[in-house]
Tab-separated table of C-alpha atoms in Angstrom:
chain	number	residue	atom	x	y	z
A	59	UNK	CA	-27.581	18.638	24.065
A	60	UNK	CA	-25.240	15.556	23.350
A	61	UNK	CA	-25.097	14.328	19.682
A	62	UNK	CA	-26.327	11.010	19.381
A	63	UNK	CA	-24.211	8.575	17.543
A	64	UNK	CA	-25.591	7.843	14.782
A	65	UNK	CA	-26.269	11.452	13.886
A	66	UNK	CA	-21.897	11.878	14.551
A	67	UNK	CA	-21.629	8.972	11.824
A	68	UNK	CA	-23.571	10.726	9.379
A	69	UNK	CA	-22.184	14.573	9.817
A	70	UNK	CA	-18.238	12.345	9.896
A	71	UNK	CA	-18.886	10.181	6.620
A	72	UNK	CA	-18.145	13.099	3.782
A	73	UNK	CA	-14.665	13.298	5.135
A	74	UNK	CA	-13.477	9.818	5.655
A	75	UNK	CA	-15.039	9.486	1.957
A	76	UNK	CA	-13.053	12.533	0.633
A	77	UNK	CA	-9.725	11.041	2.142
A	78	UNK	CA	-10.392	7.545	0.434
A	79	UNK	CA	-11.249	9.207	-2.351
A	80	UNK	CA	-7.616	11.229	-2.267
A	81	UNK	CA	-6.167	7.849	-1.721
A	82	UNK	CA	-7.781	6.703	-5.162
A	83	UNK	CA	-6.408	9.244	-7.284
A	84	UNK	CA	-3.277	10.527	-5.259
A	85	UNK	CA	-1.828	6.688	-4.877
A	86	UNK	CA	-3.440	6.064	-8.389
A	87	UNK	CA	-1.109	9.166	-10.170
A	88	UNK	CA	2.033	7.875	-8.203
A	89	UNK	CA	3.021	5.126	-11.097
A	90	UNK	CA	2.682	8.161	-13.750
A	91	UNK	CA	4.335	10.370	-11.317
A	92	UNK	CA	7.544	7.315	-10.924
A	93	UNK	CA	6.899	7.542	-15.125
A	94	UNK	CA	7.910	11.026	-15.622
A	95	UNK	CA	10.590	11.245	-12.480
A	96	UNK	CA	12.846	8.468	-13.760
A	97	UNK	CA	12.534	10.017	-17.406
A	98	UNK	CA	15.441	11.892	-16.155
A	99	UNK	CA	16.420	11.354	-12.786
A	100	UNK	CA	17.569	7.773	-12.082
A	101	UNK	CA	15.265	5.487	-10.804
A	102	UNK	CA	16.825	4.958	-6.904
A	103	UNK	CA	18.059	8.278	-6.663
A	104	UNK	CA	14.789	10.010	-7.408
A	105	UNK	CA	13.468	7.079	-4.768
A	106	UNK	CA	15.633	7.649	-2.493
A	107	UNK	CA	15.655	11.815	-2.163
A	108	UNK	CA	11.786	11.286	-2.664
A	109	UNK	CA	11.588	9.193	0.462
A	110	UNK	CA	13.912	10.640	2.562
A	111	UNK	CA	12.837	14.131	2.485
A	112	UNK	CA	8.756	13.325	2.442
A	113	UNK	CA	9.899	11.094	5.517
A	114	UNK	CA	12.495	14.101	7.311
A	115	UNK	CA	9.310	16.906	6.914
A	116	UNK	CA	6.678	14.552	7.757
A	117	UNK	CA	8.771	13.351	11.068
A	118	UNK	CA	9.397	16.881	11.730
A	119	UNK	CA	5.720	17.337	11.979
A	120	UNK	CA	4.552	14.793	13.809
A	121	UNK	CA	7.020	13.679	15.734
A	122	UNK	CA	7.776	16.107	18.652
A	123	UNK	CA	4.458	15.456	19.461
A	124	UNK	CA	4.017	11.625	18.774
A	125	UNK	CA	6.984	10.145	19.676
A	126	UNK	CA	8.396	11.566	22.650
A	127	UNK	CA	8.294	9.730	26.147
A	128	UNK	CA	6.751	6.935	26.784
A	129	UNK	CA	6.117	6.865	22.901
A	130	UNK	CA	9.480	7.723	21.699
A	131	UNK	CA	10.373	4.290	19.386
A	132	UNK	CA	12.678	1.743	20.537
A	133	UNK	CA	15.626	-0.094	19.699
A	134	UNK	CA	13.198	-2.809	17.961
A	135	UNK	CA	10.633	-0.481	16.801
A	136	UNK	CA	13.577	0.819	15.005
A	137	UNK	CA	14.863	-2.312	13.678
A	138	UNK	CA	11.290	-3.479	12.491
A	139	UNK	CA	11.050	0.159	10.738
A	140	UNK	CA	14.652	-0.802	9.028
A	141	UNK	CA	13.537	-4.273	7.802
A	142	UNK	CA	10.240	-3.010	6.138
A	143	UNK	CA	11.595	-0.304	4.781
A	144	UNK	CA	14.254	-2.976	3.044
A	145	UNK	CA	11.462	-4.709	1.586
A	146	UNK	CA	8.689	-2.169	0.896
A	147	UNK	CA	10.664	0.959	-0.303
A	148	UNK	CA	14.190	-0.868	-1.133
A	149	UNK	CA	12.668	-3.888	-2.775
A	150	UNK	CA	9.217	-2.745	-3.394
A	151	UNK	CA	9.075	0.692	-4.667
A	152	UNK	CA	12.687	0.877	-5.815
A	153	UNK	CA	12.642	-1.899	-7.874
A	154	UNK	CA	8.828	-0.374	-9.152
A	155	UNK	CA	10.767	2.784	-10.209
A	156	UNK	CA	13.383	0.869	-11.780
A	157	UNK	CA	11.273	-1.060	-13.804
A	158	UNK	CA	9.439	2.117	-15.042
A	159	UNK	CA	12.338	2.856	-17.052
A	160	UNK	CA	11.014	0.599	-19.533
A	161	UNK	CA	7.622	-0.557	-18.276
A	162	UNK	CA	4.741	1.974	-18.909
A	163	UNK	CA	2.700	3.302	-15.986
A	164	UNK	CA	-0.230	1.583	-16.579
A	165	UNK	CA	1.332	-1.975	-17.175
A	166	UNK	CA	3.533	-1.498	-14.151
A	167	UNK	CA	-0.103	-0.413	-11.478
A	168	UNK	CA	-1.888	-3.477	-13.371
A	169	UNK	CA	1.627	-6.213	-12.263
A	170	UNK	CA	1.396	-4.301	-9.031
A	171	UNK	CA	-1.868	-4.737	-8.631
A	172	UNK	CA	-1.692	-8.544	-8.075
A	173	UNK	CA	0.217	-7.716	-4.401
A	174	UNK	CA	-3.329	-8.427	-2.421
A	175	UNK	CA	-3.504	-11.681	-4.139
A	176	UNK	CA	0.562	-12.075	-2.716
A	177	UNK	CA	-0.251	-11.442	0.507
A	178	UNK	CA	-2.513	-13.737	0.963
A	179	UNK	CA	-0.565	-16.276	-0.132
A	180	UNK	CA	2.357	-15.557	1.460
A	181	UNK	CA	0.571	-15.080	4.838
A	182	UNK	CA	-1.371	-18.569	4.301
A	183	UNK	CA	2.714	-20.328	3.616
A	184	UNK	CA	3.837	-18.423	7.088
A	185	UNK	CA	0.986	-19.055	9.282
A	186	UNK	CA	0.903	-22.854	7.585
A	187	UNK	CA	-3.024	-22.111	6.906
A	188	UNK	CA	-4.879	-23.826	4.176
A	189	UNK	CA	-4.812	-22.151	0.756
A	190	UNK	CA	-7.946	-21.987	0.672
A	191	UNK	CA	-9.809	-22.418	-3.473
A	192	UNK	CA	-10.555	-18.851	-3.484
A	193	UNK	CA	-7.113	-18.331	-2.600
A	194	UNK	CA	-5.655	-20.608	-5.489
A	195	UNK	CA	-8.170	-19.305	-8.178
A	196	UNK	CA	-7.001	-15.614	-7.366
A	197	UNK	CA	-3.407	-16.733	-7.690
A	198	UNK	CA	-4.400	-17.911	-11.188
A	199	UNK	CA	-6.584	-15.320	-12.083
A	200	UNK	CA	-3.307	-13.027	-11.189
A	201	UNK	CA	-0.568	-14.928	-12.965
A	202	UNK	CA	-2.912	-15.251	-15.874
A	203	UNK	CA	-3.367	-11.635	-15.988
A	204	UNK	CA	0.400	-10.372	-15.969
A	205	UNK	CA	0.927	-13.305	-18.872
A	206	UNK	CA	-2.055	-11.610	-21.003
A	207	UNK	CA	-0.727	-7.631	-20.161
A	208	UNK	CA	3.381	-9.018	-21.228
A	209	UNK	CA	2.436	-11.403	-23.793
A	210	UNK	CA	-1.347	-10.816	-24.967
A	211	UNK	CA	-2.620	-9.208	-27.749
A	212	UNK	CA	-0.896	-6.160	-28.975
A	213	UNK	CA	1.431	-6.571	-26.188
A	214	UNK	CA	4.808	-4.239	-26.304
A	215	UNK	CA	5.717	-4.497	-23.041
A	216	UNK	CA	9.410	-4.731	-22.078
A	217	UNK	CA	9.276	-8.690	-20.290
A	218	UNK	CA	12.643	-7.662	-18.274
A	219	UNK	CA	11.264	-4.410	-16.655
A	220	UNK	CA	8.136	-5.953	-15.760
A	221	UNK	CA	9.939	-8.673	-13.927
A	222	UNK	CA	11.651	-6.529	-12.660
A	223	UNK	CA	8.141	-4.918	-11.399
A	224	UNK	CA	6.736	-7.978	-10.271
A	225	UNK	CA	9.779	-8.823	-8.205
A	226	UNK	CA	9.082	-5.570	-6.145
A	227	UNK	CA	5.588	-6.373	-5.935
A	228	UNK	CA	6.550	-9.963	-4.075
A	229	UNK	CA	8.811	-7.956	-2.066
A	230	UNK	CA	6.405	-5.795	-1.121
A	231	UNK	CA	3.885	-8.396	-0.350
A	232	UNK	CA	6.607	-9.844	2.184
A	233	UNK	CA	7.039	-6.767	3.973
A	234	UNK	CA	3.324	-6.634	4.477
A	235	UNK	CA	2.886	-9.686	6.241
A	236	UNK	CA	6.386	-8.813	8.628
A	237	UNK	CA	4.754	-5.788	9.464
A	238	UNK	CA	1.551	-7.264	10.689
A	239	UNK	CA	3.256	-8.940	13.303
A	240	UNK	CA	6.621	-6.659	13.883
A	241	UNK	CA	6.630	-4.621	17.150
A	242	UNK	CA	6.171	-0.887	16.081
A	243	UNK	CA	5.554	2.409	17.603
A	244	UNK	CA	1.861	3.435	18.065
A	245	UNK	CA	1.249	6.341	15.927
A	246	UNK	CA	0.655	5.366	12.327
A	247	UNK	CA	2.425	8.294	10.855
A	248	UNK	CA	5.581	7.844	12.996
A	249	UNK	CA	5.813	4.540	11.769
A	250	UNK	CA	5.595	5.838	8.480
A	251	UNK	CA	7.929	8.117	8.477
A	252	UNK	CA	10.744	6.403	10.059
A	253	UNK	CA	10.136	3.505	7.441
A	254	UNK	CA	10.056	6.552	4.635
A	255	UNK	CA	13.351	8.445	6.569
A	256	UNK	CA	15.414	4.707	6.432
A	257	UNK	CA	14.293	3.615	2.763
A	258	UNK	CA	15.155	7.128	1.846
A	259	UNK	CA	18.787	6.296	2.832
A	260	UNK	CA	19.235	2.654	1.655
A	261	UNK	CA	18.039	3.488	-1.797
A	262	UNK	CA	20.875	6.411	-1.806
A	263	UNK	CA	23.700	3.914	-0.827
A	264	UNK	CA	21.908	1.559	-3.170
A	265	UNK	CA	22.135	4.226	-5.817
A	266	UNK	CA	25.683	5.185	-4.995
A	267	UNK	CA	26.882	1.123	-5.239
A	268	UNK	CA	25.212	0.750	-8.615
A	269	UNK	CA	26.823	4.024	-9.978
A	270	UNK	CA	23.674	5.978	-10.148
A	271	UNK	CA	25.479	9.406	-9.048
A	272	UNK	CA	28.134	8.994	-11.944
A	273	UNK	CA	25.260	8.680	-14.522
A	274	UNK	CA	23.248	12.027	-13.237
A	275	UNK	CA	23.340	14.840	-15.083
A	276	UNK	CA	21.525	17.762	-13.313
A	277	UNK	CA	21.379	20.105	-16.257
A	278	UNK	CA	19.382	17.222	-18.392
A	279	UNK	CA	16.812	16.911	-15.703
A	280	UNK	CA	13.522	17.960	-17.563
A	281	UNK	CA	10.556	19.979	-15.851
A	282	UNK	CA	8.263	17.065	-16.247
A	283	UNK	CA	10.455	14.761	-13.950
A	284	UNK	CA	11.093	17.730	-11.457
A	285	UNK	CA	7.370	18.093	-11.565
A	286	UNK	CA	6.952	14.259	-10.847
A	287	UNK	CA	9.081	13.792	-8.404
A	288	UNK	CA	7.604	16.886	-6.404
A	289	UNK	CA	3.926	15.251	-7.123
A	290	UNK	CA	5.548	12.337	-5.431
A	291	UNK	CA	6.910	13.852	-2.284
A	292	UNK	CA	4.198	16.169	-1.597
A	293	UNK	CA	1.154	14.064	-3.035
A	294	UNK	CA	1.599	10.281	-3.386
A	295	UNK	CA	4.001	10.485	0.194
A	296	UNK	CA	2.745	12.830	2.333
A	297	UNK	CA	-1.284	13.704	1.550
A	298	UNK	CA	-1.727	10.476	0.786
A	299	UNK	CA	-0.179	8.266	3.399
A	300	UNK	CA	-2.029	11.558	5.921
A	301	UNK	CA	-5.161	10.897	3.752
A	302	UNK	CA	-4.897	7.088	3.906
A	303	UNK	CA	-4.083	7.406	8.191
A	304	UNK	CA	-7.327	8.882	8.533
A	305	UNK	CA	-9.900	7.158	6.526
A	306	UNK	CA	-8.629	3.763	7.777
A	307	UNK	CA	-9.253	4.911	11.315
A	308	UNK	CA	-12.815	6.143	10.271
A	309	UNK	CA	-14.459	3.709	7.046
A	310	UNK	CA	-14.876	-0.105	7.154
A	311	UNK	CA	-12.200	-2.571	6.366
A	312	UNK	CA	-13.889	-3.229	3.973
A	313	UNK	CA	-14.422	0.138	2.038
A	314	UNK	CA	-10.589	0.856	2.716
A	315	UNK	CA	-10.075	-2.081	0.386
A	316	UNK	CA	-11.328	-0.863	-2.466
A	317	UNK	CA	-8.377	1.231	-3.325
A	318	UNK	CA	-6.656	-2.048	-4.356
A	319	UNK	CA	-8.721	-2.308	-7.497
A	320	UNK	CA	-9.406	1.495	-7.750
A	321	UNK	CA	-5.549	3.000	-8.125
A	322	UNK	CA	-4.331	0.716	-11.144
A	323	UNK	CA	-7.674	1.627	-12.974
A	324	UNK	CA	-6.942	5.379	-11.975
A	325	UNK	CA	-3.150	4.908	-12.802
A	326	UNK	CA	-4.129	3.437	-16.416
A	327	UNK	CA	-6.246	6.136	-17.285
A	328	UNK	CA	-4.207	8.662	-16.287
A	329	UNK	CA	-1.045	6.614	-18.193
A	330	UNK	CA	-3.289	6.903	-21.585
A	331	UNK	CA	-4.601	10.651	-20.522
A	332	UNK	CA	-2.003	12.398	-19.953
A	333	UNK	CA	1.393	9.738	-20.480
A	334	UNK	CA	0.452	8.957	-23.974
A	335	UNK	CA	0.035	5.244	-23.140
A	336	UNK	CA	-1.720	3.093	-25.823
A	337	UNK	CA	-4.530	1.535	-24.451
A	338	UNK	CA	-3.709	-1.755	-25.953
A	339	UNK	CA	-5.985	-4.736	-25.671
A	340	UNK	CA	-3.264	-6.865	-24.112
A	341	UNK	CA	-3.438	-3.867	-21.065
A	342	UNK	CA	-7.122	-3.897	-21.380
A	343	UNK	CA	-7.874	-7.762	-21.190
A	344	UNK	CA	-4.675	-8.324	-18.914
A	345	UNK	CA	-5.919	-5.243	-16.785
A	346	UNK	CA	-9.453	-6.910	-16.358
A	347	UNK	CA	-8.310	-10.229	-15.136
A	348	UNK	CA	-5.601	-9.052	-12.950
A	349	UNK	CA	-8.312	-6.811	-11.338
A	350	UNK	CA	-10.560	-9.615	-11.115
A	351	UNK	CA	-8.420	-11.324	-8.859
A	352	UNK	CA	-7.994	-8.446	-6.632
A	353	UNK	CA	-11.806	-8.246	-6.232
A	354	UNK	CA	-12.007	-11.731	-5.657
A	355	UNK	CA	-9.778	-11.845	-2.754
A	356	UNK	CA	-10.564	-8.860	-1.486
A	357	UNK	CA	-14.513	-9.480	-1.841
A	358	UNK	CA	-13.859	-12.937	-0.496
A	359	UNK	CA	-12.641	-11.802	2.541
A	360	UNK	CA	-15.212	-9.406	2.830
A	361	UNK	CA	-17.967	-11.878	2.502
A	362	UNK	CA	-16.554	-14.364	4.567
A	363	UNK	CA	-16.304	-11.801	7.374
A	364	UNK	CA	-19.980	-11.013	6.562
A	365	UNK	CA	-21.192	-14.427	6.663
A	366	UNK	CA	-19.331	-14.710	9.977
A	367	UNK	CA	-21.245	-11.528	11.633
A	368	UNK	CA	-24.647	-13.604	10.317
A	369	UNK	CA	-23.707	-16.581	11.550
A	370	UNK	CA	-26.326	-18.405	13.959
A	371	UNK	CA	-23.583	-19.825	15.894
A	372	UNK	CA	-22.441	-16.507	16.701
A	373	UNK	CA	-25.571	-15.322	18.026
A	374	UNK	CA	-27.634	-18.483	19.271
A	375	UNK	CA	-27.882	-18.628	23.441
A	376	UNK	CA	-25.440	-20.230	25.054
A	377	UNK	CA	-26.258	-23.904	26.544
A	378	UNK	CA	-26.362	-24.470	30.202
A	379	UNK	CA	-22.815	-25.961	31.325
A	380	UNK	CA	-22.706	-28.561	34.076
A	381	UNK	CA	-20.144	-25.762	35.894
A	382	UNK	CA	-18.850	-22.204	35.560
A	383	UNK	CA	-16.107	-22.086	32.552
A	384	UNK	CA	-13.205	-20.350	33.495
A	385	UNK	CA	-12.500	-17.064	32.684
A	386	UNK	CA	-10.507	-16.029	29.330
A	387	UNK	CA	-6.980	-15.180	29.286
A	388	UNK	CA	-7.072	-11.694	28.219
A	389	UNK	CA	-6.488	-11.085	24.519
A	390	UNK	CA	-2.839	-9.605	23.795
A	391	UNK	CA	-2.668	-6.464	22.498
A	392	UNK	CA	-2.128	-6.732	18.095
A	393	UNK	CA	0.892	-5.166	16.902
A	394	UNK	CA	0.760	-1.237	15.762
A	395	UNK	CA	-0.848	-0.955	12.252
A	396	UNK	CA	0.346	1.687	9.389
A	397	UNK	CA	-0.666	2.847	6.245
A	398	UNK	CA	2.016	1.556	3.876
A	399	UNK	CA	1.734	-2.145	4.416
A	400	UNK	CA	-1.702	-2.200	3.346
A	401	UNK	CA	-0.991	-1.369	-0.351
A	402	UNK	CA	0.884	-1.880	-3.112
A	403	UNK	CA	4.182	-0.108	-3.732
A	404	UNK	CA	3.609	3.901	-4.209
């Protein structure tokens, strides 16, 4: 006997909800993860052999089967995969693990944080849409928040790394609206692991250029950041980008978007748990504002969509026309999707 839909939904939902919630705390222990790597290891090298080998496995995996034939990637899939990987991994999450030298884990998710509220801005300047209220009191809310977590209250946070942080975040923002429009293959994980595979290698030439292989010393590399940069390649790349693939295929946009507020709260907990982070009020005030800018964008968006599903205009009869209308042109197909534009830098 067939199983009706709505009975599928309901034996499905645990585990799209156990991926999200892998996404909460596996993205969420990346920044203290980047904290205890780069303790040790410098910054683009650890990004860079973190990348490329989470990127060479993962590709190994999926793509014999993925992207072979009439899916193999292009010449331009391969170009948009080298220009996001500039600006998400390069400028994003290299400059991120950069600015962890000096920036704590915590501060550094709460300045990343404020990448929805980027996006959305940024899209609205390259579409030439209206910024929109919402829009500019997020943008506030945001730019408040980072001043209150550098310079509030019992602040001790280093103002050049978390430039240096917020940089990458506006870099990553950038790479998130190219990708929502750059031709790419059609397997999510493909896409992510070429983009992992050619970040991997510019942030090695990158660390070669600035004179990061000079400075390494492989016999002061400590257990802790061997142990975080394995956590990173095995648990912020590849569960979590897998995790992340399949829940956004299976839960509303909606409850996907929630990990945008969830991971910095996760990531300053586990700074103060287990990273010895002070929970300072400057982090605690700055942390609330910055997140309550996320929420309102994201929320926003969410309600607006709702308000558009209830609309009356959207489901009222349609009038009687004088003559036939003609027909619509077909809509054109939307550019491949993929986990890694969709958050901040990991």
């Amino acid at each position: 006997m067939p199983i009706e839909p709505k009975q599928t939904f309901t034996r499905r939902l645990p585990l799209p909800w156990l991926a999200l919630i892998t996404v909460w705390i596996f993205w969420g222990s990346t920044y203290l993860g980047i904290q205890l790597a780069v303790d040790t290891i410098p910054p683009l090298l650890m990004a860079g052999v973190r990348f490329l080998t989470a990127g060479t496995v993962m590709f190994a995996i999926i793509g014999p089967r993925h992207a072979r034939g009439a899916r193999r990637p292009t010449l331009r899939h391969l170009r948009s995969a080298l220009i996001i990987a500039t600006l998400l991994l390069v400028g994003g999450n290299g400059l991120l693990s950069v600015g962890e030298t000096s920036v704590d884990s915590g501060a550094a998710a709460l300045i990343v944080a404020t990448v929805p509220v980027w996006m959305v801005v940024i899209n609205a300047a390259v579409t030439r849409t209206r910024i929109t209220a919402t829009m500019m009191s997020a943008l506030a809310l945001g730019t408040v928040g980072v001043g209150v977590l550098v310079g509030g209250p019992g602040a001790r946070v280093d103002v050049g790394g978390a430039v240096v942080v917020l940089i990458g975040s506006l870099c990553w923002a950038t790479g998130s609206v190219y990708a929502r429009r750059a031709p790419l293959p059609s397997h999510p994980l493909v896409v992510t692991s070429l983009e992992m595979i050619a970040g991997g290698l510019l942030l090695l030439i990158a660390a070669a250029v600035t004179g990061e292989f000079g400075r390494f010393d492989p016999a002061a590399v400590t257990g802790d950041s061997i142990a975080g940069l394995l956590w990173l390649i095995v648990g912020g790349s590849m569960i979590a980008f897998t995790a992340y693939g399949y829940a956004n295929t299976t839960l509303p946009n909606d409850t996907m978007a929630t990990y945008a507020y969830v991971n910095p709260v996760v990531a300053v907990v586990l700074g103060a748990l287990f990273g010895q982070e002070a929970l300072r009020p400057n982090v605690l005030l700055g942390g609330a504002v910055i997140v309550s800018a996320v929420v309102l964008i994201v929320g926003g968006k969410a309600v607006a969509r709702h308000i558009g599903r209830r609309s009356p205009l959207r489901h009222a009869p349609p009038r009687p026309a004088a003559a036939p209308s003609p027909p619509e042109a077909a809509p054109r197909p939307a550019a491949s999707e993929h986990p890694l534009p969709k958050g901040p830098p990991r």
